[in-house]
Backbone as numpy.savetxt, mean C-alpha at the origin, in Angstrom:
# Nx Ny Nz CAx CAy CAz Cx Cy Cz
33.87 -1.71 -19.01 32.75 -0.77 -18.86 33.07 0.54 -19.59
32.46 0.58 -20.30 32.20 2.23 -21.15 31.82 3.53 -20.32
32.34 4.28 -20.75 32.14 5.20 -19.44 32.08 6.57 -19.96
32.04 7.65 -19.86 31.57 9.03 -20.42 31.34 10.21 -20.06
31.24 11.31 -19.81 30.90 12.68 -19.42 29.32 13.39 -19.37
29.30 13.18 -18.00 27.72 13.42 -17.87 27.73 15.06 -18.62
26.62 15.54 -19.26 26.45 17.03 -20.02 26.20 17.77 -19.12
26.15 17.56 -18.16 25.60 19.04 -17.49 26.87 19.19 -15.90
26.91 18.00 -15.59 28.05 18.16 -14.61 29.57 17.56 -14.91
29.79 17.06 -16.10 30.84 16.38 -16.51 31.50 15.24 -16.09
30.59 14.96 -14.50 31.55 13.58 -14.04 31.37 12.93 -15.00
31.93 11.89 -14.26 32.64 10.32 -15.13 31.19 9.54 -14.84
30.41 9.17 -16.07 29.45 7.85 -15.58 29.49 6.86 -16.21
28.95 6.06 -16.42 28.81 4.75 -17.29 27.71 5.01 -17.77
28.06 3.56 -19.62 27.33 4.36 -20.28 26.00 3.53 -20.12
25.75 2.30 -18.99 25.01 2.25 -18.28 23.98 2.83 -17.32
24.10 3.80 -16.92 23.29 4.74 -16.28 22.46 5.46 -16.42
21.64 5.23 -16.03 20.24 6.20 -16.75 20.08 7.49 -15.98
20.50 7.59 -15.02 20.73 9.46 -14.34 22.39 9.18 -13.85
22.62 10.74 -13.72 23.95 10.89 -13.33 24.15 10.90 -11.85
24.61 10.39 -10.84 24.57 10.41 -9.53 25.08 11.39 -8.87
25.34 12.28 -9.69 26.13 13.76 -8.64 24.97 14.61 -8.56
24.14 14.81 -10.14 23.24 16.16 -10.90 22.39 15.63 -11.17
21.68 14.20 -10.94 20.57 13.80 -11.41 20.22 13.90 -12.73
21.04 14.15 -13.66 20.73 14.06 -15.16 19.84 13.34 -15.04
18.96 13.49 -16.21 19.21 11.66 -17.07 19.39 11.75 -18.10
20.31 10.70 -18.12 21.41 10.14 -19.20 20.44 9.62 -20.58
19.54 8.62 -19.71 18.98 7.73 -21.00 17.47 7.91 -20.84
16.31 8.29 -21.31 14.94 8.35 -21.39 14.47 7.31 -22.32
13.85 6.41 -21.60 13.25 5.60 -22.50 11.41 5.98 -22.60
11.25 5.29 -24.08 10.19 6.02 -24.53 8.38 5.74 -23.69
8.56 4.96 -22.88 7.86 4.77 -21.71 7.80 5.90 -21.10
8.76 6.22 -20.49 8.78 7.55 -19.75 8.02 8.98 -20.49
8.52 8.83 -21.60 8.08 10.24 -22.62 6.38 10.00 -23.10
6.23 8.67 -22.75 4.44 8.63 -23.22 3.49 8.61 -21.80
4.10 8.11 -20.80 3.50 8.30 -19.85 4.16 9.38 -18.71
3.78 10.49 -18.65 4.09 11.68 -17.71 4.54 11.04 -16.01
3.74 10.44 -15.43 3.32 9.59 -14.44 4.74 8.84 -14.05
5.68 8.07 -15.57 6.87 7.73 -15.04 7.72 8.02 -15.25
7.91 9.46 -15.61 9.31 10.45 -15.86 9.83 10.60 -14.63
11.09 10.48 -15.05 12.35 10.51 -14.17 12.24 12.16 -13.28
12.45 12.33 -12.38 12.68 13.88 -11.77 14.02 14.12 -11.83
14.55 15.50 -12.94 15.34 15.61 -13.41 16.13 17.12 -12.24
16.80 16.66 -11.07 17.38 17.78 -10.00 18.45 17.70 -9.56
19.29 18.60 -9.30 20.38 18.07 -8.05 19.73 18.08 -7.03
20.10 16.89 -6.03 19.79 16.87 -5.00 20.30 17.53 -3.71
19.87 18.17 -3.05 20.28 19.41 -1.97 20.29 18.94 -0.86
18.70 18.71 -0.23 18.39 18.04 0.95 17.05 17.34 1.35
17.11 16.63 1.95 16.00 15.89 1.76 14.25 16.62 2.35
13.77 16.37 1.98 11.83 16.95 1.96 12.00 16.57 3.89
10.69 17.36 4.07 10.50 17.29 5.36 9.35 16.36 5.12
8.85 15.27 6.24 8.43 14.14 6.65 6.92 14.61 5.26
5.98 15.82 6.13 4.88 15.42 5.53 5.01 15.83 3.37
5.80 16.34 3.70 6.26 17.31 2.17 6.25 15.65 1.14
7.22 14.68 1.90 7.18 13.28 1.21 5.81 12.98 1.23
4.86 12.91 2.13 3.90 12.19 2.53 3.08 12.43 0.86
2.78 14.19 1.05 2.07 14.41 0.52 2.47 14.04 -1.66
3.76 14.56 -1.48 4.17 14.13 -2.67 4.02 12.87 -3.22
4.18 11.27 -2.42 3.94 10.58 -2.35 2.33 10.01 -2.84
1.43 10.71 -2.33 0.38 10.47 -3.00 -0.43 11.37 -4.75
0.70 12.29 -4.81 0.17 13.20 -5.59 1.87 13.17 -6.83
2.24 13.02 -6.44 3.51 12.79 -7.77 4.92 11.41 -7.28
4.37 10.58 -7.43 5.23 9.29 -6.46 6.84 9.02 -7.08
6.33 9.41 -8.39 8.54 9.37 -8.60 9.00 10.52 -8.32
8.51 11.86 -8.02 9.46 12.89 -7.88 9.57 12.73 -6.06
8.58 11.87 -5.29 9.13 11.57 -4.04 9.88 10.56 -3.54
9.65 10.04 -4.29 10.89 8.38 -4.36 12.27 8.55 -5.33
12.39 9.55 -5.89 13.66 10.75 -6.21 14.39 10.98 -5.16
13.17 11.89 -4.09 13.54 12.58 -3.38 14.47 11.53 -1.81
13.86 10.00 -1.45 13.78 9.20 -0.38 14.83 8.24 -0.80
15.05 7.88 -1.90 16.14 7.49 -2.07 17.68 8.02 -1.59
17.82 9.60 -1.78 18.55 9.86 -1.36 19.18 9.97 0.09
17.55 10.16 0.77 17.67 10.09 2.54 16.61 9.05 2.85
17.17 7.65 2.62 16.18 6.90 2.88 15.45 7.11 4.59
14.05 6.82 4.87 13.95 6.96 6.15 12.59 5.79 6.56
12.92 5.49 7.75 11.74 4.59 8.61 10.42 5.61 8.13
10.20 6.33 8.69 8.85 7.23 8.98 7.66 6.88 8.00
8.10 6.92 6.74 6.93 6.44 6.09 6.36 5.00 5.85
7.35 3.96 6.31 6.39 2.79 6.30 5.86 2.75 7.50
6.53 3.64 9.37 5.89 3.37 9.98 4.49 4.23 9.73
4.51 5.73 9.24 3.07 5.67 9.53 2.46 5.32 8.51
2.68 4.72 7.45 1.82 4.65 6.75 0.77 3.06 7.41
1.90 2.09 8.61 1.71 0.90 8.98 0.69 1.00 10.24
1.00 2.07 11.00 -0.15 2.27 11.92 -1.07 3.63 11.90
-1.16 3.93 10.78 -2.28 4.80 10.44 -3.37 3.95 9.63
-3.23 2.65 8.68 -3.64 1.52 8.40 -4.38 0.85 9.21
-3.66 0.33 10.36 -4.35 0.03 11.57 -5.08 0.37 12.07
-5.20 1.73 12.46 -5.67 2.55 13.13 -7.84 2.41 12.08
-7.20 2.67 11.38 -8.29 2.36 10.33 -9.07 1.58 10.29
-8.25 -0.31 10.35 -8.89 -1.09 9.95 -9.39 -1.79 11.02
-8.86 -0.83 12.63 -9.98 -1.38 13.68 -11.36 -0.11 13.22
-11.72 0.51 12.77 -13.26 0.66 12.47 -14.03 -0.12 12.01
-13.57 -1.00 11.25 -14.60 -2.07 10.80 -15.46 -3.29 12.04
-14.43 -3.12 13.20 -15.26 -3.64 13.94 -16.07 -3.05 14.40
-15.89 -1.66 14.99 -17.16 -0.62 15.42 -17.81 -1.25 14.48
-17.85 -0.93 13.01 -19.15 -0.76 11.86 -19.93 -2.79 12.31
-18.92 -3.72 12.52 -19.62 -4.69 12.47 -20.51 -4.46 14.05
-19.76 -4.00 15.21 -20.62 -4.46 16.63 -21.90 -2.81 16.40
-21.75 -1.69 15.49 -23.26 -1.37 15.40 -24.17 -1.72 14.65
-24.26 -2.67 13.73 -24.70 -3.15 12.48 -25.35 -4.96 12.32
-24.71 -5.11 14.25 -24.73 -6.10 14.70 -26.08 -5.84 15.36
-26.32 -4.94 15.42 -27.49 -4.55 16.83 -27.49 -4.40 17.96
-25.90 -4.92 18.47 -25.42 -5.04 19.79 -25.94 -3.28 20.92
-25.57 -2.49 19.55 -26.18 -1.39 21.10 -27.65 -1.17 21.54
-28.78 -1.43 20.73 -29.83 -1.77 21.38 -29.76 -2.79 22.63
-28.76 -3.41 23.28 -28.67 -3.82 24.26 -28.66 -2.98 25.48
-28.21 -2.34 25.28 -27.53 -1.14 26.11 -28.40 0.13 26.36
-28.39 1.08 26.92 -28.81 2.36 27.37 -27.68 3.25 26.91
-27.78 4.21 25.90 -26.94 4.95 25.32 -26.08 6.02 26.07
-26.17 6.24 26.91 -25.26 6.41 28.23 -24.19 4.83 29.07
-24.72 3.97 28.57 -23.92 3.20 29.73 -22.60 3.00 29.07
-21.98 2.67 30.15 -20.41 2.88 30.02 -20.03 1.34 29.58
-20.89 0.44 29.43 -20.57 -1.09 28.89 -20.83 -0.91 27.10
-21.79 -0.19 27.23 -21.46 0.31 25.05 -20.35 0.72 24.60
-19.75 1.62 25.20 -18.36 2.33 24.75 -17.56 1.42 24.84
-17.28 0.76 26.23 -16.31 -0.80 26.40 -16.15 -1.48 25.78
-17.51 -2.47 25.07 -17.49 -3.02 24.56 -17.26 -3.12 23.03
-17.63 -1.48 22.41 -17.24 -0.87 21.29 -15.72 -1.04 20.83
-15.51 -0.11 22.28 -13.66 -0.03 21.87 -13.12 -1.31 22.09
-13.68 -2.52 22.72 -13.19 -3.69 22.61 -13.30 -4.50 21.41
-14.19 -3.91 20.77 -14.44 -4.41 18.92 -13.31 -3.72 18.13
-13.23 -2.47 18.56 -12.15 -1.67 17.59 -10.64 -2.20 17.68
-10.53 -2.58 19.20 -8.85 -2.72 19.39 -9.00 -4.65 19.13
-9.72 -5.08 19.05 -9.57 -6.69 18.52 -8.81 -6.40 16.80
-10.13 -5.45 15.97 -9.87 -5.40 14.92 -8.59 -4.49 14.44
-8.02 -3.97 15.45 -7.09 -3.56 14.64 -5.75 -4.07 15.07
-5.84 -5.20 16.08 -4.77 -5.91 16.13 -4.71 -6.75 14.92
-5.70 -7.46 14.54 -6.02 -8.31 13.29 -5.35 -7.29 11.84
-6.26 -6.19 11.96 -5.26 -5.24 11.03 -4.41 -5.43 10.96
-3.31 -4.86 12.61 -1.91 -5.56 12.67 -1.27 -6.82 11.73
-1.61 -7.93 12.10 -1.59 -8.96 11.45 -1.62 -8.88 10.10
-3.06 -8.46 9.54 -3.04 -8.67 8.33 -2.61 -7.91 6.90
-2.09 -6.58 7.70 -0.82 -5.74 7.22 0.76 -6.08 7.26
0.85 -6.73 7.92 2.55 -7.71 8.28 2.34 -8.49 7.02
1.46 -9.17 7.29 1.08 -10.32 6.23 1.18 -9.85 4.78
0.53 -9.06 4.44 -0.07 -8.83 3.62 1.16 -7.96 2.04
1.86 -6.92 3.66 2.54 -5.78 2.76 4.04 -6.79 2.61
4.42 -7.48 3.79 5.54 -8.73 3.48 5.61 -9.04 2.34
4.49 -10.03 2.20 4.37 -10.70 0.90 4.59 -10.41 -0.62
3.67 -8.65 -0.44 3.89 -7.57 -1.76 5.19 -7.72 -2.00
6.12 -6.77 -0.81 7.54 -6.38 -1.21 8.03 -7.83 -1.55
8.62 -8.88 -0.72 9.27 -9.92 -0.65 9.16 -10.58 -2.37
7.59 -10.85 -2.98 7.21 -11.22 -4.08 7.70 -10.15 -5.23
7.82 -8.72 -5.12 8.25 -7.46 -5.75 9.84 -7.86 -6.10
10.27 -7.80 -4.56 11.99 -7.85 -4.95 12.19 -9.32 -5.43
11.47 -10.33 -5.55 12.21 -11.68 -5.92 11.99 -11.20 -7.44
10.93 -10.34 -8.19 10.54 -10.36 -9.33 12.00 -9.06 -9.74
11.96 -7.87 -9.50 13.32 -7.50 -9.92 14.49 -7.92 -9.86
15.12 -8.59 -8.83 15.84 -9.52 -8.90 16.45 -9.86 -10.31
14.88 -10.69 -11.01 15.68 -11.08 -12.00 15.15 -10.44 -13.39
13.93 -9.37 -13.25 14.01 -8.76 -14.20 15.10 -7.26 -14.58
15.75 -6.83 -13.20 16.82 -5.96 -13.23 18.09 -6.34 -13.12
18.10 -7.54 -12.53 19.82 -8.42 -12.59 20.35 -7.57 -11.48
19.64 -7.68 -10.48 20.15 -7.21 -9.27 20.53 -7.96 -7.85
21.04 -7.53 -7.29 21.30 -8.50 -5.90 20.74 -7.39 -4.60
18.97 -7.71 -4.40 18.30 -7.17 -3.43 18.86 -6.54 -1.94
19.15 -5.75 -1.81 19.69 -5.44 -0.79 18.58 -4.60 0.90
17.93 -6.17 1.07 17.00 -6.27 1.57 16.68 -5.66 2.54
17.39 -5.44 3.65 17.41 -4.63 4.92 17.20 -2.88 4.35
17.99 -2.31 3.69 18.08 -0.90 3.41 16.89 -0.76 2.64
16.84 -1.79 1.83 15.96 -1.16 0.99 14.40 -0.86 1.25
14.04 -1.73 2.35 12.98 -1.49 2.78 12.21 -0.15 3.66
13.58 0.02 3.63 13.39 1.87 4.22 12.61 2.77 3.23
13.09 2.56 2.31 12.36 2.93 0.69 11.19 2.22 0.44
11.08 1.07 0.09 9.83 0.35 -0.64 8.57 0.52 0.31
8.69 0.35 2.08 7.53 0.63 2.19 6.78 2.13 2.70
7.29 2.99 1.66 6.81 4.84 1.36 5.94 4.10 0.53
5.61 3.20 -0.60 4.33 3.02 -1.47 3.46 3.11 -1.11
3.64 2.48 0.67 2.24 2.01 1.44 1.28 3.76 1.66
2.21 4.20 1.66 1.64 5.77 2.46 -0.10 6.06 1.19
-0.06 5.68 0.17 -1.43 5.47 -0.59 -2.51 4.81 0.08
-1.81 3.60 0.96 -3.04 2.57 1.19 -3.93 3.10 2.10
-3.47 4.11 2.66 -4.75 4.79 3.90 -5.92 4.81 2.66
-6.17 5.56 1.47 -7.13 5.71 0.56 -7.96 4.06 0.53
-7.22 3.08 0.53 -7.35 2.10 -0.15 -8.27 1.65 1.68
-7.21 1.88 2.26 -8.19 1.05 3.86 -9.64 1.84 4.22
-9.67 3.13 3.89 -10.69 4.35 4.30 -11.84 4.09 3.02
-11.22 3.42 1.65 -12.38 3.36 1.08 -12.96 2.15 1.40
-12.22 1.13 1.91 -13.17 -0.34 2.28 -14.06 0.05 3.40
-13.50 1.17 4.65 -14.44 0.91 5.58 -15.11 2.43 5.85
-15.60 2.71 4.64 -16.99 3.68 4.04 -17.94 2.32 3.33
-17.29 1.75 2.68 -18.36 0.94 1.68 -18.83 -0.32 2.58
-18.14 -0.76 3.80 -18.61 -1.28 4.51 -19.91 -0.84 5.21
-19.23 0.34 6.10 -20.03 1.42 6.56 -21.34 1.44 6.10
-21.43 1.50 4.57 -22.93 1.69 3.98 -23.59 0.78 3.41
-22.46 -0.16 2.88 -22.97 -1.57 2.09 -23.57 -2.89 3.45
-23.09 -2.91 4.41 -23.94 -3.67 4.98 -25.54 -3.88 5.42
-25.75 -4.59 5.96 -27.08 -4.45 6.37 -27.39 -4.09 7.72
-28.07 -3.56 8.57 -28.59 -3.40 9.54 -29.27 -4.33 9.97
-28.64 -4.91 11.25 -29.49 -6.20 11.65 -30.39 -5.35 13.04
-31.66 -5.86 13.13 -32.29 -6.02 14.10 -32.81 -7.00 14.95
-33.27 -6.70 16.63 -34.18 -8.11 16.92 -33.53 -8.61 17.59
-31.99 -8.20 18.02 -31.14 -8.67 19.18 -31.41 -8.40 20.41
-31.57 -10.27 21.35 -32.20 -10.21 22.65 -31.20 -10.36 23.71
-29.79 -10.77 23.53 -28.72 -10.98 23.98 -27.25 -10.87 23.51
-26.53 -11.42 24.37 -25.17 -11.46 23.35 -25.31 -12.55 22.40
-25.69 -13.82 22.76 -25.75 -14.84 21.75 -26.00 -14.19 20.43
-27.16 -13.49 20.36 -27.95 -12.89 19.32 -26.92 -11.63 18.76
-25.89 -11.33 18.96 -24.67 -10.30 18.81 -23.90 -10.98 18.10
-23.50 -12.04 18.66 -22.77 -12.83 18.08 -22.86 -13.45 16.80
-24.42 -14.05 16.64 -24.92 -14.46 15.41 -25.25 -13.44 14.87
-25.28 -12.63 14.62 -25.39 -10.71 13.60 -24.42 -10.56 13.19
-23.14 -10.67 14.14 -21.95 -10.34 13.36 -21.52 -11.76 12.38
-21.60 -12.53 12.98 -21.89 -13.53 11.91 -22.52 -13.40 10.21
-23.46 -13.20 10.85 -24.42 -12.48 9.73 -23.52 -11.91 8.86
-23.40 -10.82 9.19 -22.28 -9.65 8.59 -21.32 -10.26 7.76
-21.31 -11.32 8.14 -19.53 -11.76 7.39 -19.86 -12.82 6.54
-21.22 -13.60 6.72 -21.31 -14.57 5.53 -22.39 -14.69 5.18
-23.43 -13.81 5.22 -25.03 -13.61 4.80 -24.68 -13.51 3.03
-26.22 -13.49 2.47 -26.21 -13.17 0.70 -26.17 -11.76 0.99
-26.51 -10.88 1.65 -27.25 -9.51 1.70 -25.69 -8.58 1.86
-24.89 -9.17 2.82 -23.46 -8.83 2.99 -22.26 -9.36 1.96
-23.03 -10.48 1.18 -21.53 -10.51 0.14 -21.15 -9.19 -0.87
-22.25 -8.54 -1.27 -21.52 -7.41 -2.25 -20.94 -6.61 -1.47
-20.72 -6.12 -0.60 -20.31 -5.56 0.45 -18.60 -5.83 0.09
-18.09 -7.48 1.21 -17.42 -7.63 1.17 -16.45 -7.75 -0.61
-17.50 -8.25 -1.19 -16.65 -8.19 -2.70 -16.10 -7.16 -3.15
-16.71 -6.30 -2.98 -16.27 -4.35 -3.28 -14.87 -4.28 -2.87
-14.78 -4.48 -1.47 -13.62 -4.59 -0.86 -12.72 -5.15 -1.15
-12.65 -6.37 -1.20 -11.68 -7.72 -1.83 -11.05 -6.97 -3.62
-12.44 -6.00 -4.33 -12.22 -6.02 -5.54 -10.94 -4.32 -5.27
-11.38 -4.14 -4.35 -10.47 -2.23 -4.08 -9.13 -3.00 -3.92
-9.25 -3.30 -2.94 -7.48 -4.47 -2.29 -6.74 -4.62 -3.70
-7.59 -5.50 -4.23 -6.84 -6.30 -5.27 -6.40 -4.63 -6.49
-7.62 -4.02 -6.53 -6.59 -3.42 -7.96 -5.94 -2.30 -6.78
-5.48 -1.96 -5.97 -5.01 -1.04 -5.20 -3.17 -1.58 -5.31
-3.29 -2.99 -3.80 -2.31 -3.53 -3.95 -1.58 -4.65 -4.88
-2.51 -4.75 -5.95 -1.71 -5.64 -6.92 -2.12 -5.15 -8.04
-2.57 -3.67 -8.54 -2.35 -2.75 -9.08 -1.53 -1.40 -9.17
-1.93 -0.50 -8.66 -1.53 0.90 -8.18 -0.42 0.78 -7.27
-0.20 -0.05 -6.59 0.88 -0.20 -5.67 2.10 -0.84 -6.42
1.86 -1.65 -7.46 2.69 -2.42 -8.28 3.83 -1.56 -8.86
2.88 -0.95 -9.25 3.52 0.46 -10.37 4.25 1.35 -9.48
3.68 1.89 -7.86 4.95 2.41 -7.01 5.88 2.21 -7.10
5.90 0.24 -6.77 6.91 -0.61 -6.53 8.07 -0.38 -7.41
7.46 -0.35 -8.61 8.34 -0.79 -10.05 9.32 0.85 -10.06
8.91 2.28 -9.71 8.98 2.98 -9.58 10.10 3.24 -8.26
10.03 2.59 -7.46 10.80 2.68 -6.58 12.34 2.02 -6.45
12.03 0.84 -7.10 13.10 -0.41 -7.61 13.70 0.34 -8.53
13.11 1.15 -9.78 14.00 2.18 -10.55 14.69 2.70 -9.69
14.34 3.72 -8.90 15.12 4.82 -8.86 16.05 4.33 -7.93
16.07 3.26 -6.92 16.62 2.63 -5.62 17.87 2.58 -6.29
17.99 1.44 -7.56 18.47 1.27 -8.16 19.10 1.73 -9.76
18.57 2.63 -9.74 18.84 3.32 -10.97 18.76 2.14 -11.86
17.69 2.06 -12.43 17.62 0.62 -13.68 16.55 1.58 -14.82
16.26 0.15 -15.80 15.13 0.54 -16.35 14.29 0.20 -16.42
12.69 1.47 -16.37 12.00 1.91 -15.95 10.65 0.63 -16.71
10.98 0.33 -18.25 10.21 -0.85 -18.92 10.70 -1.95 -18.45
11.81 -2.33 -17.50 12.07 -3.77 -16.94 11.53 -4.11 -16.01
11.77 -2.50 -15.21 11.43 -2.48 -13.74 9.46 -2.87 -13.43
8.83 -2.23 -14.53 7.44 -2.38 -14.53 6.96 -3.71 -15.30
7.53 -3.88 -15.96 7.46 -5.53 -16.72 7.75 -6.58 -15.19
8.53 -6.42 -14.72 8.85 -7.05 -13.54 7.88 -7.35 -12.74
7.47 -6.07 -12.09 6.52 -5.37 -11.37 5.18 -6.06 -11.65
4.54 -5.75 -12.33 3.52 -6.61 -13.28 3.53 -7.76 -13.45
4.57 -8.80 -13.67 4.16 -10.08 -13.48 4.25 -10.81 -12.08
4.53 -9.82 -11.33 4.86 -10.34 -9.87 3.00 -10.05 -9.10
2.63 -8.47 -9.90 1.08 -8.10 -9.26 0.69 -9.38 -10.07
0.69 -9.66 -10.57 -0.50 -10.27 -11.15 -0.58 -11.76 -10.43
0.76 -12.31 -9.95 1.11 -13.76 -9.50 0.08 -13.19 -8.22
0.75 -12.03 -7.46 0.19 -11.87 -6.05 -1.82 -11.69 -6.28
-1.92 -11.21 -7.14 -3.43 -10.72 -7.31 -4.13 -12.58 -7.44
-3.62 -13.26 -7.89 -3.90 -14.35 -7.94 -3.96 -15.30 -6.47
-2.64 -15.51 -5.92 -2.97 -15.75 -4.67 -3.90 -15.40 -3.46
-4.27 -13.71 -3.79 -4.77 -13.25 -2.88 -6.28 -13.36 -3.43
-6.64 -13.96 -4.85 -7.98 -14.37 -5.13 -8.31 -15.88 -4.27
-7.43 -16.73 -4.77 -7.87 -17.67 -3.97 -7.65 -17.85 -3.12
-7.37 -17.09 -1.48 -7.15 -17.34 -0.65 -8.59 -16.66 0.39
-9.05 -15.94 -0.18 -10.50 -14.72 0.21 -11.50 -15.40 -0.30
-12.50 -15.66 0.74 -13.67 -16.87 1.18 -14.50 -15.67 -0.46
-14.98 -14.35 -0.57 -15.29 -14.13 -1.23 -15.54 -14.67 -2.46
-14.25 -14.83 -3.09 -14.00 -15.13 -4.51 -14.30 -16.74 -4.62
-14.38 -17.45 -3.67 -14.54 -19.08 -3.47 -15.68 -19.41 -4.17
């Protein structure tokens, strides 16, 4: 191994290394980086780590100078909230389906069986959320790291690293809040409900009518370029810096892994059928 004098702090690095691990140089800029602003390296010594929301916010507004910053103090906090603030979210879509259903014209807008039954729509759907965020963000990372793996020649170091990889998610609130606005407005309003039966078949409605497919397609179409777009490029971004690699392998990687996943997740969504 070739080895050398970082310029600004003099340790010893290899001439492998694309930042210096004491001073954060960087050693090597590849020309990716210099054409796109978006994946330049953050060039700092590192001091101490950002306070919780300081990541949050950086995270959505400059994502390598906060995945700079989380690498160094990796932490839980941001995949948990980014995992049940998600949730939290994606039980609204049942509210939007049980009012859209017609179900509260059943009711007297005072009675205490509307609200019940409301928040019993919300907490169904966001256990399902639950679910379909396990599912969903698993699959991303798991499919992510098998793809660096072998486009960085690395040996995944799966447990730690996930302390890091899922800070990407902290974007997807945008991505869950814009499906359930366009829900919100893209459905239809059913009327004419005489019972629950008639609740039941509305929400039905909702989920496989002609009048409700653009609706759901919008959605299916946000998902897809969100998490097997925009999230890709976190990913690839994060696997850099985790690992100190490079930044055209890491996104070459990245990219053929979104695109495998964007595929599965086409044909698996009654939508696209």
């Amino acid at each position: 191994m070739i080895t050398m004098r970082c310029p600004r702090c003099a340790n010893d690095v290899s001439s492998t290394q694309y930042t210096c691990h004491v001073c954060s140089t960087v050693l090597i800029i590849e020309g990716l980086e210099k054409r796109v602003g978006f994946l330049a390296r953050h060039e700092e010594r590192w001091r101490k780590p950002m306070k919780f929301w300081a990541r949050v916010k950086w995270m959505l507004i400059r994502p390598s100078y906060a995945m700079w910053d989380i690498v160094h103090k990796p932490s839980d906090a941001g995949g948990a909230f980014a995992f049940f603030s998600n949730v939290l979210l994606y039980g609204l879509i049942g509210v939007i389906l049980f009012n859209k259903s017609g179900a509260p014209a059943l009711y007297q807008q005072s009675s205490p069986w509307l609200w019940l039954h409301g928040f019993g729509m919300y907490g169904m759907f966001a256990a399902l959320g639950l679910i379909n965020f396990v599912i969903l963000w698993g699959f991303i990372v798991l499919l992510q790291a098998m793809a660096a793996k072998y486009a960085l020649n690395i040996q995944p170091r799966y447990g730690e690293q996930l302390r890091v990889m899922y800070w990407v998610f902290v974007p997807a609130l945008f991505c869950t809040g814009a499906c359930v606005a366009i829900l919100a407005i893209g459905l239809p309003q059913l009327g004419g409900v005489t019972d629950i039966n008639g609740v039941i078949a509305g929400i039905g409605d909702l989920f496989f009518s002609a009048r409700s497919f653009p609706a759901w397609v919008a959605v299916d179409v946000i998902q897809v370029a969100f998490y097997f777009g925009y999230a890709t490029i976190l990913l690839a971004i994060a696997f850099r810096e985790y690992y100190d690699k490079s930044t055209t392998r890491a996104l070459a990687g990245a990219i053929v892994a979104g695109i495998i996943g964007a595929v599965v997740f086409v044909l698996v969504r009654a939508t696209f059928a």
